[in-house]
Coordinates of C-alpha atoms in Angstrom, one line a residue:
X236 CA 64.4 56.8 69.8
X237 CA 65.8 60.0 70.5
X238 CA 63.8 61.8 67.9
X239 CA 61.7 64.3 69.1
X240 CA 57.7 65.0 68.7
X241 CA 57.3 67.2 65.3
X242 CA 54.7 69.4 68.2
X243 CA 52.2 68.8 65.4
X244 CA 49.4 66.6 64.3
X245 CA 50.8 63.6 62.3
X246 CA 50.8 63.9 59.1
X247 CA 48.8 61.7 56.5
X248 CA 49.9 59.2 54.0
X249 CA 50.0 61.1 50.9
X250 CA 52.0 63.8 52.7
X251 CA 54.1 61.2 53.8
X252 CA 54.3 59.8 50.1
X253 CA 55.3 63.8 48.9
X254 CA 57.9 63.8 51.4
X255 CA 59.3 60.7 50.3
X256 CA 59.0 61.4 47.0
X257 CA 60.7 64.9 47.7
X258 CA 63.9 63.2 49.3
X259 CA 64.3 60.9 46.7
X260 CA 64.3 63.8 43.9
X261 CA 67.0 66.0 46.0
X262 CA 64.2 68.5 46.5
X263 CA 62.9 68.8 49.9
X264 CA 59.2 70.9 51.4
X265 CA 61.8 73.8 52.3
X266 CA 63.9 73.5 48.6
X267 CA 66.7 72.4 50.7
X268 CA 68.6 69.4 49.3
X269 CA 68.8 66.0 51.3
X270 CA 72.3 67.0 53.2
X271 CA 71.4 71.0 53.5
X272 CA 71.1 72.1 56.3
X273 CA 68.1 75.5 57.6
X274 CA 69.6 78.5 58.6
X275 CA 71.2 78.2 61.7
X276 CA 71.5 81.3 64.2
X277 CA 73.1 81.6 67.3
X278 CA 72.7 84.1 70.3
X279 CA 75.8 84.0 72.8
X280 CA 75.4 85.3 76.5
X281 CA 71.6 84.5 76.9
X282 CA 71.6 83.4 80.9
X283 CA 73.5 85.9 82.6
X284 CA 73.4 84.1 85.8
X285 CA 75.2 81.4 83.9
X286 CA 78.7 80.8 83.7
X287 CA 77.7 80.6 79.6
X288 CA 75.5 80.4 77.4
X289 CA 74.1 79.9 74.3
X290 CA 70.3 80.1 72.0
X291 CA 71.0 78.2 69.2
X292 CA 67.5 78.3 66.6
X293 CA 67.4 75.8 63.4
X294 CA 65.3 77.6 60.5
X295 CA 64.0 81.0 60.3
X296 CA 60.1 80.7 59.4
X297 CA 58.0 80.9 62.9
X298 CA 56.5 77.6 63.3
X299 CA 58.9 75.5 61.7
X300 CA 62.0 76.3 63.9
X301 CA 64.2 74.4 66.4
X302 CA 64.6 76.5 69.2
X303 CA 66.8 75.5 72.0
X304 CA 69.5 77.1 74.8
X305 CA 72.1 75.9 76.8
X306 CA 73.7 77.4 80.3
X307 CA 76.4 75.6 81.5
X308 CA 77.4 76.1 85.3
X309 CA 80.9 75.9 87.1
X310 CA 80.3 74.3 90.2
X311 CA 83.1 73.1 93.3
X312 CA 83.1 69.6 92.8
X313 CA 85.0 66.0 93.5
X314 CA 87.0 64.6 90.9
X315 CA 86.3 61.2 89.1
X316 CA 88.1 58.7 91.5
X317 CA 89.7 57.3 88.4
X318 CA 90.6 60.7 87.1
X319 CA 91.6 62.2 90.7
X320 CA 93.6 65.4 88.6
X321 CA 90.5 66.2 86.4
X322 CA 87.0 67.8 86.1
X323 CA 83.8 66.5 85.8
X324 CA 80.9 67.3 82.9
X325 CA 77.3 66.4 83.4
X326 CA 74.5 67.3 81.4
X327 CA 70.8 67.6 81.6
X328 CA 67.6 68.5 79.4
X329 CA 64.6 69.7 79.5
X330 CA 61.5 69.7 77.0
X331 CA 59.4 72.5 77.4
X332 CA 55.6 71.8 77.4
X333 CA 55.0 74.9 75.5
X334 CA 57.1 73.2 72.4
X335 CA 54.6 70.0 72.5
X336 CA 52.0 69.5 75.1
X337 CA 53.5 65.5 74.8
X338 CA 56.6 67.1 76.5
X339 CA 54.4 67.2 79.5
X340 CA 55.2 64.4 82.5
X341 CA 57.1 61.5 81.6
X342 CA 57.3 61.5 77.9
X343 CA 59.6 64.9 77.9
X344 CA 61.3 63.4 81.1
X345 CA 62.2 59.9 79.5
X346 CA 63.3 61.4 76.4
X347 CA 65.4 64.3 78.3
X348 CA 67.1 61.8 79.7
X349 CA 68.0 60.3 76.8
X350 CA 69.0 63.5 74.7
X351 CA 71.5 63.9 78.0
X352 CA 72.7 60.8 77.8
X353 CA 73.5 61.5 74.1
X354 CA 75.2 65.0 74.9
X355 CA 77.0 63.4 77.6
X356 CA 78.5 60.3 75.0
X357 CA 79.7 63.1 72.6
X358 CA 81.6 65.1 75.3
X359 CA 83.1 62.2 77.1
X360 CA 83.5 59.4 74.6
X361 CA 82.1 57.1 76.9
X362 CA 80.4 54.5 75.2
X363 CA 79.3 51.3 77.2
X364 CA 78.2 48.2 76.0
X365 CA 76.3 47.7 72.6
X366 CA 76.9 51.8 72.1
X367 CA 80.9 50.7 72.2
X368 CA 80.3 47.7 69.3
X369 CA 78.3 50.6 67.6
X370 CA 80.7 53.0 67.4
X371 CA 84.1 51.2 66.8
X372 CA 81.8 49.4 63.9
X373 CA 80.7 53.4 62.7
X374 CA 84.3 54.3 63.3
X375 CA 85.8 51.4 61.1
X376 CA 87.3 50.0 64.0
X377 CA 87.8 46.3 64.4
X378 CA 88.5 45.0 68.0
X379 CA 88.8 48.1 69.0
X380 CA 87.7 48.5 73.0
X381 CA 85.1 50.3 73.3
X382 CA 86.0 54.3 75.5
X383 CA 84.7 54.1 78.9
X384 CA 86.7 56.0 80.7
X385 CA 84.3 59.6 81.0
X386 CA 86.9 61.6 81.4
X387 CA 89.9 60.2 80.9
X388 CA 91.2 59.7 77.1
X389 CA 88.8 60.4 74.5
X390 CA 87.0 63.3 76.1
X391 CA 86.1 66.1 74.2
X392 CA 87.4 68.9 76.6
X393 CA 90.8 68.3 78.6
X394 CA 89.8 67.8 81.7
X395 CA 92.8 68.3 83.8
X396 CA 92.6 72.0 83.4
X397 CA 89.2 71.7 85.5
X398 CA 91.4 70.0 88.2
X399 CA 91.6 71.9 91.6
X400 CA 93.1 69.9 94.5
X401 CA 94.3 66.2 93.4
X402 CA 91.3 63.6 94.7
X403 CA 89.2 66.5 96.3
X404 CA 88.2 69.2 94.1
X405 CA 87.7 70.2 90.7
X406 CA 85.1 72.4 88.5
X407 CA 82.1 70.2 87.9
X408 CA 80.2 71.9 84.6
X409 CA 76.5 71.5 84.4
X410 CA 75.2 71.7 80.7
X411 CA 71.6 72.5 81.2
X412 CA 69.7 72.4 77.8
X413 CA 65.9 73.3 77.3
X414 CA 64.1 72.8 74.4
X415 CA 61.7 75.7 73.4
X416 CA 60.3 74.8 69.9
X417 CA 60.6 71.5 68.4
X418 CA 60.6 70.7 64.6
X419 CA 63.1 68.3 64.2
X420 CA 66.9 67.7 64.8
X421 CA 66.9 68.7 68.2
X422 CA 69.4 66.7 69.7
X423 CA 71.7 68.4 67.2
X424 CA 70.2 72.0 67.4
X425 CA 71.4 70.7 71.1
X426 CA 74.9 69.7 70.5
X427 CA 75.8 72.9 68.5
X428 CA 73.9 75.0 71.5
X429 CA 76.4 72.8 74.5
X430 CA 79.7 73.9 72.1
X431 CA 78.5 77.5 72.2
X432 CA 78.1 77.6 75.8
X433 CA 80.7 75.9 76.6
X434 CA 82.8 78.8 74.4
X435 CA 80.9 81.0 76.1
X436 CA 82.0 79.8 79.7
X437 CA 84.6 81.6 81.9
X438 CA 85.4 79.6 84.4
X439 CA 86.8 81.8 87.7
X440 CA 90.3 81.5 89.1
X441 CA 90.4 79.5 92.4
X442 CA 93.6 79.8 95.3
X443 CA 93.5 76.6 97.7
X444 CA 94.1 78.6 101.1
X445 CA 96.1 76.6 103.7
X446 CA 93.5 75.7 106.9
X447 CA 95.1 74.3 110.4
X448 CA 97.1 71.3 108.4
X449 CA 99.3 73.0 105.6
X450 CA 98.7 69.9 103.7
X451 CA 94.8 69.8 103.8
X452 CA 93.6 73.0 102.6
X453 CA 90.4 73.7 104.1
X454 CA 89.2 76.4 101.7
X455 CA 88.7 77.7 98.2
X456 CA 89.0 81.6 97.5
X457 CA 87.0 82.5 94.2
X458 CA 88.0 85.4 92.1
X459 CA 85.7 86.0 89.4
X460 CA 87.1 88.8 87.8
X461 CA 86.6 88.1 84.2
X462 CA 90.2 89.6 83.5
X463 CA 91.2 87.1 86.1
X464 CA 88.7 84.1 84.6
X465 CA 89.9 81.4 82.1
X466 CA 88.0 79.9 78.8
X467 CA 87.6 76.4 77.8
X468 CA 89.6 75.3 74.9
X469 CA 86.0 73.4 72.6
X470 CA 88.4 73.0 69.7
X471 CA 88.1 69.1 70.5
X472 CA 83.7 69.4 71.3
X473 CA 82.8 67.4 68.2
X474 CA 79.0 68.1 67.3
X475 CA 76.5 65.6 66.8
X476 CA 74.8 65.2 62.9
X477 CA 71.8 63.0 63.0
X478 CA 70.7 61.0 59.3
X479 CA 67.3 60.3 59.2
X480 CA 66.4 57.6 56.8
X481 CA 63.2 58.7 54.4
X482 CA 62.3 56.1 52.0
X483 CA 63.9 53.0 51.7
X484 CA 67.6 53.9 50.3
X485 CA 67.9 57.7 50.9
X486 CA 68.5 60.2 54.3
X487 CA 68.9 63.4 55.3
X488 CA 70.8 65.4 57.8
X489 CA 68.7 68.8 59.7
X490 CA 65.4 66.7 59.4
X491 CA 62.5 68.3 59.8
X492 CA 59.8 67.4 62.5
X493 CA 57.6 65.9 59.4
X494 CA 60.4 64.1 57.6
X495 CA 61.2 62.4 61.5
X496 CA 57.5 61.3 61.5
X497 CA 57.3 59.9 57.2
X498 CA 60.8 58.5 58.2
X499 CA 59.6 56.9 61.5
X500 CA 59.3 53.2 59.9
X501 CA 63.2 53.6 58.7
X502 CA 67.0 54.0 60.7
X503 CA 68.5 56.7 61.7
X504 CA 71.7 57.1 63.5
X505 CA 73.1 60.1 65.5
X506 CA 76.8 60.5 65.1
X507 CA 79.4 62.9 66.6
X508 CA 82.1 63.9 64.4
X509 CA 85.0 66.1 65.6
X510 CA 86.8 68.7 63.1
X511 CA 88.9 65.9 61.7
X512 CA 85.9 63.8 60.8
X513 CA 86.4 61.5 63.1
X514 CA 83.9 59.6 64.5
X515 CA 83.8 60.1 68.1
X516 CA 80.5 58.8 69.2
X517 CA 77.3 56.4 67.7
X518 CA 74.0 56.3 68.4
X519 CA 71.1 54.5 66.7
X520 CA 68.3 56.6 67.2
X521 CA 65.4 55.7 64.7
X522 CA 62.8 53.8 66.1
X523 CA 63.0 51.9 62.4
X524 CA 62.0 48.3 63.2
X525 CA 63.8 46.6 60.2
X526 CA 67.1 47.8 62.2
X527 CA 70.1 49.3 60.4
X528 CA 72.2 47.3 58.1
X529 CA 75.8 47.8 57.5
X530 CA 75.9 49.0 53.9
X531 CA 73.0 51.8 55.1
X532 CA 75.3 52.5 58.1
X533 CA 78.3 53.3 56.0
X534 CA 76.5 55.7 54.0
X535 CA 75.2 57.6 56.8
X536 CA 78.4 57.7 58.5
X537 CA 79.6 58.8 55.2
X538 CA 77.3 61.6 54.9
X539 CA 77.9 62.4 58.7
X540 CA 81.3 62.9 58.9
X541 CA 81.5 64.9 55.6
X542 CA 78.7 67.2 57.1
X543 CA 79.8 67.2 60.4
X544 CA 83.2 68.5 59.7
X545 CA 82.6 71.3 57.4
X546 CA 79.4 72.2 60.3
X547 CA 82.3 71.8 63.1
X548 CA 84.4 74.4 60.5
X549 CA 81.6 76.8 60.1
X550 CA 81.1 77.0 64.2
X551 CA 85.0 77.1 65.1
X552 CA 85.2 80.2 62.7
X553 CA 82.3 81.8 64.3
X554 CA 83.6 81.4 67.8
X555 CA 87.0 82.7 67.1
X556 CA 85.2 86.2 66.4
X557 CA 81.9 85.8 68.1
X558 CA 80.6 87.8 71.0
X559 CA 77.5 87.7 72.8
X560 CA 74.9 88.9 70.4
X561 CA 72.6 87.4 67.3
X562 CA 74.9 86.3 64.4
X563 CA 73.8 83.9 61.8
X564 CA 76.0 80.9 60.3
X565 CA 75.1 81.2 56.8
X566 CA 77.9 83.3 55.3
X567 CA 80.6 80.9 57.2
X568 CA 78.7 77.9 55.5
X569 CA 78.2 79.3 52.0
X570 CA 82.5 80.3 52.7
X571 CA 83.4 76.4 52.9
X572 CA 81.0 75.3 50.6
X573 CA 82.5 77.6 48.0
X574 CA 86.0 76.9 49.4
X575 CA 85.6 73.1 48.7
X576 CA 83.9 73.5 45.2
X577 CA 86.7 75.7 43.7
X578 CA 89.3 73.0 45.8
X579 CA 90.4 70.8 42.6
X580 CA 92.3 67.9 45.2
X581 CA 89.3 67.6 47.5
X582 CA 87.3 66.5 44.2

């Protein structure tokens, strides 16, 4: 699964049994209740030598914090050949060893991989295969076709503004995530850290100068003014919320590294939710050997697309007024969460 090492010893039955026992009383270790989520803080402009970039930490006690960032790179690239107008988004990850000494050779490789692949499914709404039948069936779609297109329709960014010269050229943007602490939830902690960056980015302005053959421009002239630079509109980046089933009828959303471990035995599934709730990508990502049935599905993708749109809310508002510098999420969370309570037709 694409749940990642707590970076501590596992823990023992009757902790497991208290954590259990916790989720199923709406009282978890940290007091938060089962769909809360830790303090989230983000720090814009952290790789300058980035074209963005974002620090996005999950808690606030030392030890028991998420800590991940995310530079994302413009490159000169070619276009998709069956997208020959648009861009092209790739992403990669890497687990540091100082986060879990497990992180070390091919463990942190095979699951950086697969926390890429996951980042990559939300931005492009490619899903292939059993990962289509997954997410139509999340989605409530029936006989839908499943998106496979990766940048064509469904994509979370529009891609033909990353065009440059039709079937030669175009902005490529590499999303390079690293995880620095782990305790739980990272491939979220990692979703909300790729939308930041991705804000973050300004991409240069680029003139196709004529070469020899007017109609074969042989090359590119940069200007990277940042008056002269453009941003990317992320209003469409969904962000992924991950349930983690602890016990057998209950999850929770922002699990810890120890509620991952006492819910390893049970499902969990990784969904990407854009500002409308929609679902825009599924991924089952429990190791839970009993496999996830369909009334258990529905109430995670309840739970996810409720939380994942007001979390979507909480990080729009903050990038419409962010700049690069520490700011925390909590007052834009406790705002929504106050708006909906005193919001009589949302009841």
């Amino acid at each position: 699964g694409l749940e990642a090492d707590t970076g501590s010893m596992p823990i023992s039955n009757a902790e497991r049994e208290y954590i259990v026992g916790g989720v199923v009383d709406d009282l978890r270790n940290d007091g938060r209740g089962r769909l809360d989520y830790r303090q989230i803080t983000i720090d814009l402009g952290v790789v300058p030598q980035s074209s963005g970039s974002a620090r996005v930490r999950l808690g606030i006690i030392p030890r028991e914090t998420t800590d991940v960032i995310v530079a994302v790179k413009a490159d000169i690239g070619t276009p998709p050949k069956d997208n020959p107008t648009h861009g092209r988004i790739q992403c990669a990850v890497e687990l540091s060893a100082i986060a879990d000494v497990d992180y070390m050779g091919r463990g942190g490789e095979t699951l950086g991989v697969e926390l890429a692949r996951a980042l990559e499914r939300s931005l492009t709404g490619q899903t292939t295969g059993g990962m289509g039948s997954l997410a139509n069936a999340v989605a409530g779609e029936r006989g839908a076709d499943a998106r496979v297109s990766k940048h064509g329709p469904g994509a979370a960014l529009d891609m033909s503004t990353l065009g440059i010269q039709k079937g030669k050229t175009c902005w490529l943007l590499q999303c390079d995530g690293v995880v620095l602490t782990s305790d739980g939830s990272v491939l979220d902690a990692l979703s909300i850290a790729t939308k930041c960056a991705l804000a973050d980015a300004k991409i240069p302005k680029v003139t196709a100068v004529a070469g020899p053959d007017a109609d074969d421009p042989a090359e590119l002239e940069l200007d990277d003014d940042p008056a002269a630079c453009t941003r990317l509109d992320v209003s469409g980046v969904p962000l992924i919320v991950t349930c983690v089933g602890v016990g057998a009828s209950h999850h929770v959303v922002d699990a810890t590294g120890d509620e991952e471990y006492a819910g390893r035995d049970d499902p969990s599934l990784s969904i990407a939710v854009d500002k409308r709730g929609r679902v825009r990508a599924a991924m089952s990502t429990g190791d839970g050997g009993g496999g996830l049935d369909l009334g258990r599905m529905r109430a995670m993708t309840k739970t996810a697309r409720e939380c994942g749109a007001q979390l979507v809310e909480a990080i729009d508002n903050y990038l419409l007024t962010a700049k690069s510098g520490v700011r925390t999420l909590a007052d834009e969370i406790d705002e929504a969460e106050r708006a909906e309570a005193s919001d009589p037709a949302d009841a």
